């Protein structure tokens, strides 16, 4: 079973009004946070036993605000404690502000070989309504800075469906992104429902003070963006992700394929099997405290900084494997998943046949994948299995 490490950095310059991630607008305690990561690694030393990581992902928050020296020490602590495969994918999430871009070369020297820049849009009015601090020109400059710093694996994030955006602007954002020749593109619809916290933008929409495109218009935006990306040679490999061949995100695939991941840092989540050689024995998922002060206090007191945890049995893991696996264009091998988890594939194959008759899925042996229409109705399609 594939295994990776996720490291969360919760600090930002400001909190975007649509963001429900574990983040706070605060000056980062650079060295203290790096020491806390190293201490949490000591507390979780048994979790990395007999596992080899294929990836390390530094997400946030705004990780590019962390001093490259402190971030490098945290990454060094991870790599000292956890065995890594040859040529692992080591990703840095970054904002395109000028201050962050000036640090890209130092982050590259610290061992990061992939960078994911949260551009969201190139239109200044759309960016302003999203609460983003950068401009479209700064986004373009950040891409150049990443290339100049030596990043040969570049990912860009776009967010569509925000206030002030129309179909033409969504297409223009996609075209501008393509013109910068990234290896990977993630394109997400603005989501204001079923979030971890009730974000300010959701409150504004409910109160009628802010209008955003409805679901039908968002669907049109997504289709238009996909047409631009596919026309430029990018391959859609997951509901919201496109890539050049061979440049798919290795770390994210862990989540979609039932892989294990060690979560470190404030707000990080982790998942480990009880026995990697026998997934049918279930596993455990946990989440660290989302408040930096509480996270730091627990770690510095020698306590695992967990806010919650849950034990997952084989049937639950199978439901998750199918649900997440069907986000991928390649789908999921029901036979393989059921064999690993000690469950019967017959009911799932029958459910897949019903979806196939509705034009939502294609069944090839025991591998099922959703059609383009099925991907648009992923949630409804998954219900047929669970």
Short mmCIF file of C-alpha atoms in Angstrom, two decimals:
data_model
loop_
_atom_site.label_atom_id
_atom_site.label_comp_id
_atom_site.label_asym_id
_atom_site.label_seq_id
_atom_site.Cartn_x
_atom_site.Cartn_y
_atom_site.Cartn_z
CA UNK A 1 0.00 0.00 0.00
CA UNK A 2 1.41 3.41 -1.00
CA UNK A 3 2.38 5.78 1.82
CA UNK A 4 3.14 9.49 2.01
CA UNK A 5 3.62 12.33 4.49
CA UNK A 6 1.42 15.42 4.76
CA UNK A 7 2.74 18.45 6.66
CA UNK A 8 0.34 21.31 7.46
CA UNK A 9 1.35 24.94 7.96
CA UNK A 10 -1.64 26.87 9.34
CA UNK A 11 -0.51 30.49 9.07
CA UNK A 12 -1.68 33.08 6.50
CA UNK A 13 -1.35 36.82 5.95
CA UNK A 14 -5.15 37.01 5.85
CA UNK A 15 -8.04 34.56 5.88
CA UNK A 16 -9.90 34.22 2.57
CA UNK A 17 -13.69 34.53 3.11
CA UNK A 18 -14.43 31.19 1.39
CA UNK A 19 -11.70 29.12 3.09
CA UNK A 20 -12.56 26.45 5.66
CA UNK A 21 -9.05 25.02 5.92
CA UNK A 22 -7.24 24.93 9.26
CA UNK A 23 -5.58 28.33 9.01
CA UNK A 24 -5.26 31.59 10.92
CA UNK A 25 -4.17 35.10 9.98
CA UNK A 26 -1.12 35.44 12.19
CA UNK A 27 2.62 35.96 12.10
CA UNK A 28 4.18 32.47 11.93
CA UNK A 29 6.41 31.33 14.80
CA UNK A 30 8.92 30.02 12.26
CA UNK A 31 11.47 28.18 14.40
CA UNK A 32 9.02 27.14 17.10
CA UNK A 33 6.75 25.51 14.54
CA UNK A 34 9.66 23.64 12.95
CA UNK A 35 10.66 22.33 16.38
CA UNK A 36 7.06 21.28 17.01
CA UNK A 37 7.02 19.23 13.80
CA UNK A 38 10.22 17.48 14.87
CA UNK A 39 8.72 16.80 18.30
CA UNK A 40 5.49 15.42 16.84
CA UNK A 41 7.58 13.11 14.68
CA UNK A 42 9.16 11.73 17.84
CA UNK A 43 5.70 11.18 19.32
CA UNK A 44 4.62 9.34 16.18
CA UNK A 45 7.82 7.38 15.57
CA UNK A 46 5.96 4.07 15.57
CA UNK A 47 3.55 5.30 12.87
CA UNK A 48 6.26 5.41 10.20
CA UNK A 49 7.68 1.98 11.06
CA UNK A 50 8.08 -0.38 8.11
CA UNK A 51 6.73 2.19 5.68
CA UNK A 52 8.50 3.95 2.79
CA UNK A 53 7.14 7.30 1.68
CA UNK A 54 6.67 8.18 -1.99
CA UNK A 55 5.81 11.82 -1.29
CA UNK A 56 5.87 14.75 1.09
CA UNK A 57 3.30 17.51 0.74
CA UNK A 58 3.56 20.84 2.59
CA UNK A 59 0.09 22.39 2.52
CA UNK A 60 -1.74 25.13 4.35
CA UNK A 61 -2.51 27.83 5.17
CA UNK A 62 0.25 29.56 3.25
CA UNK A 63 3.41 27.44 3.50
CA UNK A 64 5.38 29.89 1.36
CA UNK A 65 5.20 32.31 4.31
CA UNK A 66 7.35 29.93 6.38
CA UNK A 67 10.99 30.86 6.33
CA UNK A 68 12.70 28.48 3.88
CA UNK A 69 15.34 27.71 6.50
CA UNK A 70 12.78 26.64 9.11
CA UNK A 71 10.74 24.74 6.52
CA UNK A 72 13.91 23.02 5.38
CA UNK A 73 14.66 21.93 8.93
CA UNK A 74 11.15 20.50 9.28
CA UNK A 75 11.49 18.62 6.01
CA UNK A 76 14.92 17.40 7.09
CA UNK A 77 13.43 16.08 10.33
CA UNK A 78 10.78 14.20 8.35
CA UNK A 79 13.32 12.70 5.99
CA UNK A 80 15.52 11.63 8.92
CA UNK A 81 12.61 9.89 10.65
CA UNK A 82 10.81 8.40 7.65
CA UNK A 83 12.37 6.25 4.90
CA UNK A 84 11.73 7.70 1.44
CA UNK A 85 11.67 6.06 -1.96
CA UNK A 86 14.06 7.20 -4.67
CA UNK A 87 13.01 10.48 -6.32
CA UNK A 88 10.03 11.27 -4.06
CA UNK A 89 7.56 14.00 -4.95
CA UNK A 90 8.12 16.89 -2.51
CA UNK A 91 5.48 19.59 -2.96
CA UNK A 92 5.25 23.15 -1.64
CA UNK A 93 1.94 25.01 -1.75
CA UNK A 94 2.52 28.69 -2.42
CA UNK A 95 0.68 31.96 -2.85
CA UNK A 96 1.66 34.15 -5.80
CA UNK A 97 2.46 37.26 -3.78
CA UNK A 98 5.72 39.01 -4.50
CA UNK A 99 7.14 38.33 -1.03
CA UNK A 100 6.53 34.60 -1.30
CA UNK A 101 7.83 34.38 -4.87
CA UNK A 102 11.11 35.94 -3.77
CA UNK A 103 11.66 32.84 -1.59
CA UNK A 104 11.06 30.20 -4.27
CA UNK A 105 14.76 29.64 -4.98
CA UNK A 106 15.44 29.06 -1.27
CA UNK A 107 12.57 26.55 -1.08
CA UNK A 108 13.95 24.74 -4.11
CA UNK A 109 17.35 24.57 -2.39
CA UNK A 110 15.61 23.21 0.74
CA UNK A 111 14.56 20.11 -1.20
CA UNK A 112 11.17 20.88 -2.72
CA UNK A 113 10.92 19.64 -6.31
CA UNK A 114 7.27 20.48 -7.05
CA UNK A 115 5.38 23.71 -6.43
CA UNK A 116 1.63 24.30 -6.45
CA UNK A 117 0.66 27.97 -6.80
CA UNK A 118 -2.83 29.06 -5.72
CA UNK A 119 -3.60 31.55 -8.47
CA UNK A 120 -7.42 31.09 -8.41
CA UNK A 121 -7.95 33.71 -11.17
CA UNK A 122 -6.00 36.14 -13.32
CA UNK A 123 -8.78 38.75 -13.25
CA UNK A 124 -8.19 41.43 -10.62
CA UNK A 125 -11.88 42.05 -9.98
CA UNK A 126 -12.59 38.36 -9.43
CA UNK A 127 -9.55 38.11 -7.15
CA UNK A 128 -10.73 41.08 -5.10
CA UNK A 129 -14.19 39.57 -4.60
CA UNK A 130 -12.52 36.33 -3.49
CA UNK A 131 -10.51 38.26 -0.89
CA UNK A 132 -7.20 37.42 -2.53
CA UNK A 133 -4.31 39.83 -1.94
CA UNK A 134 -2.42 39.25 -5.21
CA UNK A 135 -3.09 40.55 -8.71
CA UNK A 136 -3.18 38.75 -12.03
CA UNK A 137 0.16 40.25 -13.01
CA UNK A 138 1.69 39.02 -9.75
CA UNK A 139 0.39 35.54 -10.51
CA UNK A 140 2.18 35.53 -13.86
CA UNK A 141 5.34 36.86 -12.20
CA UNK A 142 5.16 34.08 -9.59
CA UNK A 143 5.11 31.42 -12.29
CA UNK A 144 8.21 32.95 -13.86
CA UNK A 145 9.88 33.10 -10.44
CA UNK A 146 9.14 29.40 -9.88
CA UNK A 147 10.68 28.48 -13.22
CA UNK A 148 13.70 30.71 -12.59
CA UNK A 149 14.12 28.99 -9.21
CA UNK A 150 14.45 25.63 -10.97
CA UNK A 151 11.01 24.10 -10.43
CA UNK A 152 10.45 21.75 -13.36
CA UNK A 153 7.19 20.43 -11.94
CA UNK A 154 4.71 23.28 -11.61
CA UNK A 155 1.04 23.04 -10.67
CA UNK A 156 -1.49 25.88 -10.79
CA UNK A 157 -4.84 26.12 -8.99
CA UNK A 158 -7.88 27.87 -10.47
CA UNK A 159 -11.14 28.56 -8.63
CA UNK A 160 -14.26 29.20 -10.70
CA UNK A 161 -17.77 30.29 -9.83
CA UNK A 162 -16.91 33.32 -7.73
CA UNK A 163 -18.70 36.66 -7.69
CA UNK A 164 -17.99 38.87 -10.72
CA UNK A 165 -17.01 35.89 -12.86
CA UNK A 166 -18.84 34.94 -16.04
CA UNK A 167 -18.31 32.26 -18.67
CA UNK A 168 -15.94 34.40 -20.72
CA UNK A 169 -13.77 35.15 -17.69
CA UNK A 170 -13.65 31.48 -16.73
CA UNK A 171 -12.46 30.60 -20.24
CA UNK A 172 -9.94 33.43 -20.15
CA UNK A 173 -8.50 32.21 -16.85
CA UNK A 174 -8.05 28.72 -18.29
CA UNK A 175 -6.43 30.07 -21.46
CA UNK A 176 -4.07 32.29 -19.45
CA UNK A 177 -3.08 29.35 -17.26
CA UNK A 178 -2.41 27.15 -20.29
CA UNK A 179 -0.24 29.87 -21.84
CA UNK A 180 2.11 29.55 -18.83
CA UNK A 181 2.69 25.83 -19.62
CA UNK A 182 2.34 24.29 -16.14
CA UNK A 183 2.70 20.53 -15.83
CA UNK A 184 -0.48 20.27 -13.74
CA UNK A 185 -3.73 22.20 -13.31
CA UNK A 186 -6.36 21.89 -10.58
CA UNK A 187 -9.68 23.62 -11.29
CA UNK A 188 -12.19 23.75 -8.46
CA UNK A 189 -15.72 25.10 -8.24
CA UNK A 190 -16.34 27.56 -5.41
CA UNK A 191 -18.06 25.56 -2.65
CA UNK A 192 -19.88 27.24 0.23
CA UNK A 193 -21.95 24.35 1.58
CA UNK A 194 -21.05 21.35 3.78
CA UNK A 195 -17.78 22.94 4.88
CA UNK A 196 -15.86 22.32 8.08
CA UNK A 197 -16.80 25.80 9.33
CA UNK A 198 -19.43 28.37 8.32
CA UNK A 199 -17.25 30.74 6.30
CA UNK A 200 -17.98 34.49 5.94
CA UNK A 201 -18.72 34.27 2.22
CA UNK A 202 -21.41 31.64 2.81
CA UNK A 203 -23.07 33.95 5.33
CA UNK A 204 -22.97 36.82 2.84
CA UNK A 205 -24.63 34.69 0.15
CA UNK A 206 -27.35 33.45 2.53
CA UNK A 207 -28.08 37.01 3.60
CA UNK A 208 -28.46 38.11 -0.03
CA UNK A 209 -25.55 40.55 0.17
CA UNK A 210 -23.45 38.60 -2.32
CA UNK A 211 -24.47 36.76 -5.48
CA UNK A 212 -22.46 33.90 -6.92
CA UNK A 213 -23.18 31.72 -9.98
CA UNK A 214 -25.68 28.93 -9.34
CA UNK A 215 -24.90 25.21 -9.77
CA UNK A 216 -25.98 25.12 -13.41
CA UNK A 217 -23.76 28.04 -14.34
CA UNK A 218 -20.87 26.58 -12.37
CA UNK A 219 -21.30 23.38 -14.39
CA UNK A 220 -21.03 25.43 -17.59
CA UNK A 221 -17.87 27.09 -16.26
CA UNK A 222 -16.34 23.70 -15.48
CA UNK A 223 -17.15 22.33 -18.92
CA UNK A 224 -15.72 25.40 -20.66
CA UNK A 225 -12.50 25.24 -18.64
CA UNK A 226 -12.15 21.53 -19.38
CA UNK A 227 -12.50 22.17 -23.11
CA UNK A 228 -9.70 24.73 -23.00
CA UNK A 229 -7.40 22.45 -21.04
CA UNK A 230 -8.04 19.35 -23.12
CA UNK A 231 -7.59 21.37 -26.29
CA UNK A 232 -4.13 22.36 -25.04
CA UNK A 233 -3.07 18.75 -24.47
CA UNK A 234 -3.83 18.36 -20.76
CA UNK A 235 -5.46 15.09 -19.73
CA UNK A 236 -8.23 15.05 -17.17
CA UNK A 237 -7.38 12.28 -14.74
CA UNK A 238 -9.58 13.24 -11.76
CA UNK A 239 -12.77 15.26 -11.38
CA UNK A 240 -10.90 18.53 -10.74
CA UNK A 241 -7.39 17.75 -12.02
CA UNK A 242 -5.63 17.82 -15.38
CA UNK A 243 -1.99 17.08 -16.15
CA UNK A 244 0.58 16.51 -18.84
CA UNK A 245 1.23 12.77 -19.28
CA UNK A 246 3.26 11.46 -16.36
CA UNK A 247 2.79 14.62 -14.27
CA UNK A 248 -0.22 13.52 -12.25
CA UNK A 249 0.01 14.37 -8.53
CA UNK A 250 1.48 11.34 -6.80
CA UNK A 251 0.62 12.50 -3.29
CA UNK A 252 -3.04 13.23 -4.03
CA UNK A 253 -3.39 9.77 -5.57
CA UNK A 254 -2.82 8.35 -2.09
CA UNK A 255 -6.17 9.79 -1.01
CA UNK A 256 -8.01 8.55 -4.09
CA UNK A 257 -6.57 5.02 -3.99
CA UNK A 258 -6.86 4.14 -0.32
CA UNK A 259 -3.20 4.82 0.47
CA UNK A 260 -1.76 5.66 3.87
CA UNK A 261 -0.54 9.08 4.95
CA UNK A 262 1.15 10.40 8.06
CA UNK A 263 -0.37 13.78 8.97
CA UNK A 264 1.86 16.22 10.86
CA UNK A 265 1.18 19.75 12.05
CA UNK A 266 -1.73 21.85 13.25
CA UNK A 267 -4.96 20.73 11.57
CA UNK A 268 -3.33 17.82 9.73
CA UNK A 269 -5.20 14.54 9.23
CA UNK A 270 -3.58 11.13 8.93
CA UNK A 271 -4.63 7.61 8.06
CA UNK A 272 -2.77 4.36 8.70
CA UNK A 273 -3.77 0.74 8.31
CA UNK A 274 -3.52 -1.51 11.34
CA UNK A 275 -1.52 -3.91 9.18
CA UNK A 276 -0.28 -2.65 5.78
CA UNK A 277 0.09 -6.27 4.65
CA UNK A 278 -3.56 -6.99 5.42
CA UNK A 279 -5.92 -4.02 4.83
CA UNK A 280 -8.89 -6.17 5.85
CA UNK A 281 -7.83 -5.61 9.48
CA UNK A 282 -8.96 -1.99 9.16
CA UNK A 283 -7.22 1.22 10.06
CA UNK A 284 -7.27 4.46 12.01
CA UNK A 285 -7.79 8.06 10.96
CA UNK A 286 -7.06 11.10 13.13
CA UNK A 287 -7.09 14.86 13.01
CA UNK A 288 -4.83 17.23 14.92
CA UNK A 289 -6.09 20.32 16.72
CA UNK A 290 -6.99 23.12 14.30
CA UNK A 291 -5.97 25.89 16.75
CA UNK A 292 -2.20 26.53 16.57
CA UNK A 293 -1.93 27.41 20.25
CA UNK A 294 -3.49 24.17 21.38
CA UNK A 295 -1.46 22.14 18.89
CA UNK A 296 1.80 23.69 20.07
CA UNK A 297 0.91 23.30 23.74
CA UNK A 298 0.16 19.59 23.38
CA UNK A 299 3.27 18.79 21.36
CA UNK A 300 5.55 20.77 23.64
CA UNK A 301 4.03 18.93 26.62
CA UNK A 302 4.89 15.61 24.99
CA UNK A 303 1.30 14.73 24.02
CA UNK A 304 0.01 13.67 20.63
CA UNK A 305 -1.97 16.73 19.48
CA UNK A 306 -5.07 14.87 18.33
CA UNK A 307 -8.51 16.48 18.41
CA UNK A 308 -10.28 13.31 17.26
CA UNK A 309 -9.69 9.85 15.87
CA UNK A 310 -11.79 7.03 14.46
CA UNK A 311 -11.31 3.33 13.85
CA UNK A 312 -12.31 2.16 10.37
CA UNK A 313 -13.33 -1.41 9.59
CA UNK A 314 -12.95 -3.14 6.22
CA UNK A 315 -16.50 -2.38 4.94
CA UNK A 316 -16.00 1.32 5.72
CA UNK A 317 -12.62 1.34 3.97
CA UNK A 318 -14.19 -0.31 0.95
CA UNK A 319 -16.92 2.33 0.73
CA UNK A 320 -14.28 5.04 0.90
CA UNK A 321 -12.10 3.30 -1.68
CA UNK A 322 -15.00 3.16 -4.15
CA UNK A 323 -16.15 6.71 -3.46
CA UNK A 324 -12.69 8.26 -3.79
CA UNK A 325 -11.57 5.93 -6.56
CA UNK A 326 -14.51 6.95 -8.73
CA UNK A 327 -13.24 10.54 -8.66
CA UNK A 328 -10.52 9.33 -11.02
CA UNK A 329 -11.14 9.04 -14.74
CA UNK A 330 -9.53 5.57 -14.64
CA UNK A 331 -12.03 4.50 -11.98
CA UNK A 332 -11.50 1.72 -9.47
CA UNK A 333 -10.83 -2.01 -9.75
CA UNK A 334 -13.63 -3.44 -7.64
CA UNK A 335 -12.17 -6.93 -7.69
CA UNK A 336 -8.78 -5.81 -6.43
CA UNK A 337 -10.24 -3.54 -3.74
CA UNK A 338 -12.56 -6.26 -2.46
CA UNK A 339 -9.78 -8.86 -2.48
CA UNK A 340 -7.53 -6.59 -0.40
CA UNK A 341 -10.30 -5.82 2.09
CA UNK A 342 -11.83 -9.29 2.31
CA UNK A 343 -15.22 -8.27 0.92
CA UNK A 344 -17.38 -9.62 -1.89
CA UNK A 345 -17.22 -7.77 -5.20
CA UNK A 346 -20.51 -9.17 -6.54
CA UNK A 347 -22.86 -6.50 -5.07
CA UNK A 348 -20.59 -3.70 -6.27
CA UNK A 349 -20.31 -5.13 -9.78
CA UNK A 350 -24.11 -5.37 -9.93
CA UNK A 351 -24.40 -1.73 -8.86
CA UNK A 352 -21.89 -0.79 -11.57
CA UNK A 353 -23.99 -2.60 -14.19
CA UNK A 354 -27.02 -0.51 -13.21
CA UNK A 355 -25.01 2.69 -13.55
CA UNK A 356 -23.75 1.50 -16.93
CA UNK A 357 -27.34 1.12 -18.15
CA UNK A 358 -27.97 4.72 -17.09
CA UNK A 359 -24.98 5.95 -19.07
CA UNK A 360 -23.14 7.01 -15.91
CA UNK A 361 -20.42 4.35 -15.84
CA UNK A 362 -18.46 1.87 -17.93
CA UNK A 363 -17.72 -1.59 -16.54
CA UNK A 364 -14.71 -3.43 -17.96
CA UNK A 365 -14.32 -6.77 -16.19
CA UNK A 366 -14.41 -5.70 -12.55
CA UNK A 367 -13.05 -2.19 -13.14
CA UNK A 368 -15.66 0.55 -13.15
CA UNK A 369 -15.12 4.12 -14.26
CA UNK A 370 -17.56 6.97 -14.56
CA UNK A 371 -18.41 8.54 -17.89
CA UNK A 372 -18.12 12.30 -18.37
CA UNK A 373 -21.76 12.57 -17.36
CA UNK A 374 -21.12 10.26 -14.41
CA UNK A 375 -18.26 12.44 -13.19
CA UNK A 376 -20.64 15.41 -13.23
CA UNK A 377 -22.96 13.40 -10.97
CA UNK A 378 -20.26 11.72 -8.88
CA UNK A 379 -22.13 12.02 -5.57
CA UNK A 380 -25.28 10.47 -6.99
CA UNK A 381 -23.32 7.71 -8.70
CA UNK A 382 -21.50 6.80 -5.49
CA UNK A 383 -24.82 6.32 -3.70
CA UNK A 384 -25.48 3.34 -5.95
CA UNK A 385 -22.57 1.57 -4.22
CA UNK A 386 -22.92 2.66 -0.59
#
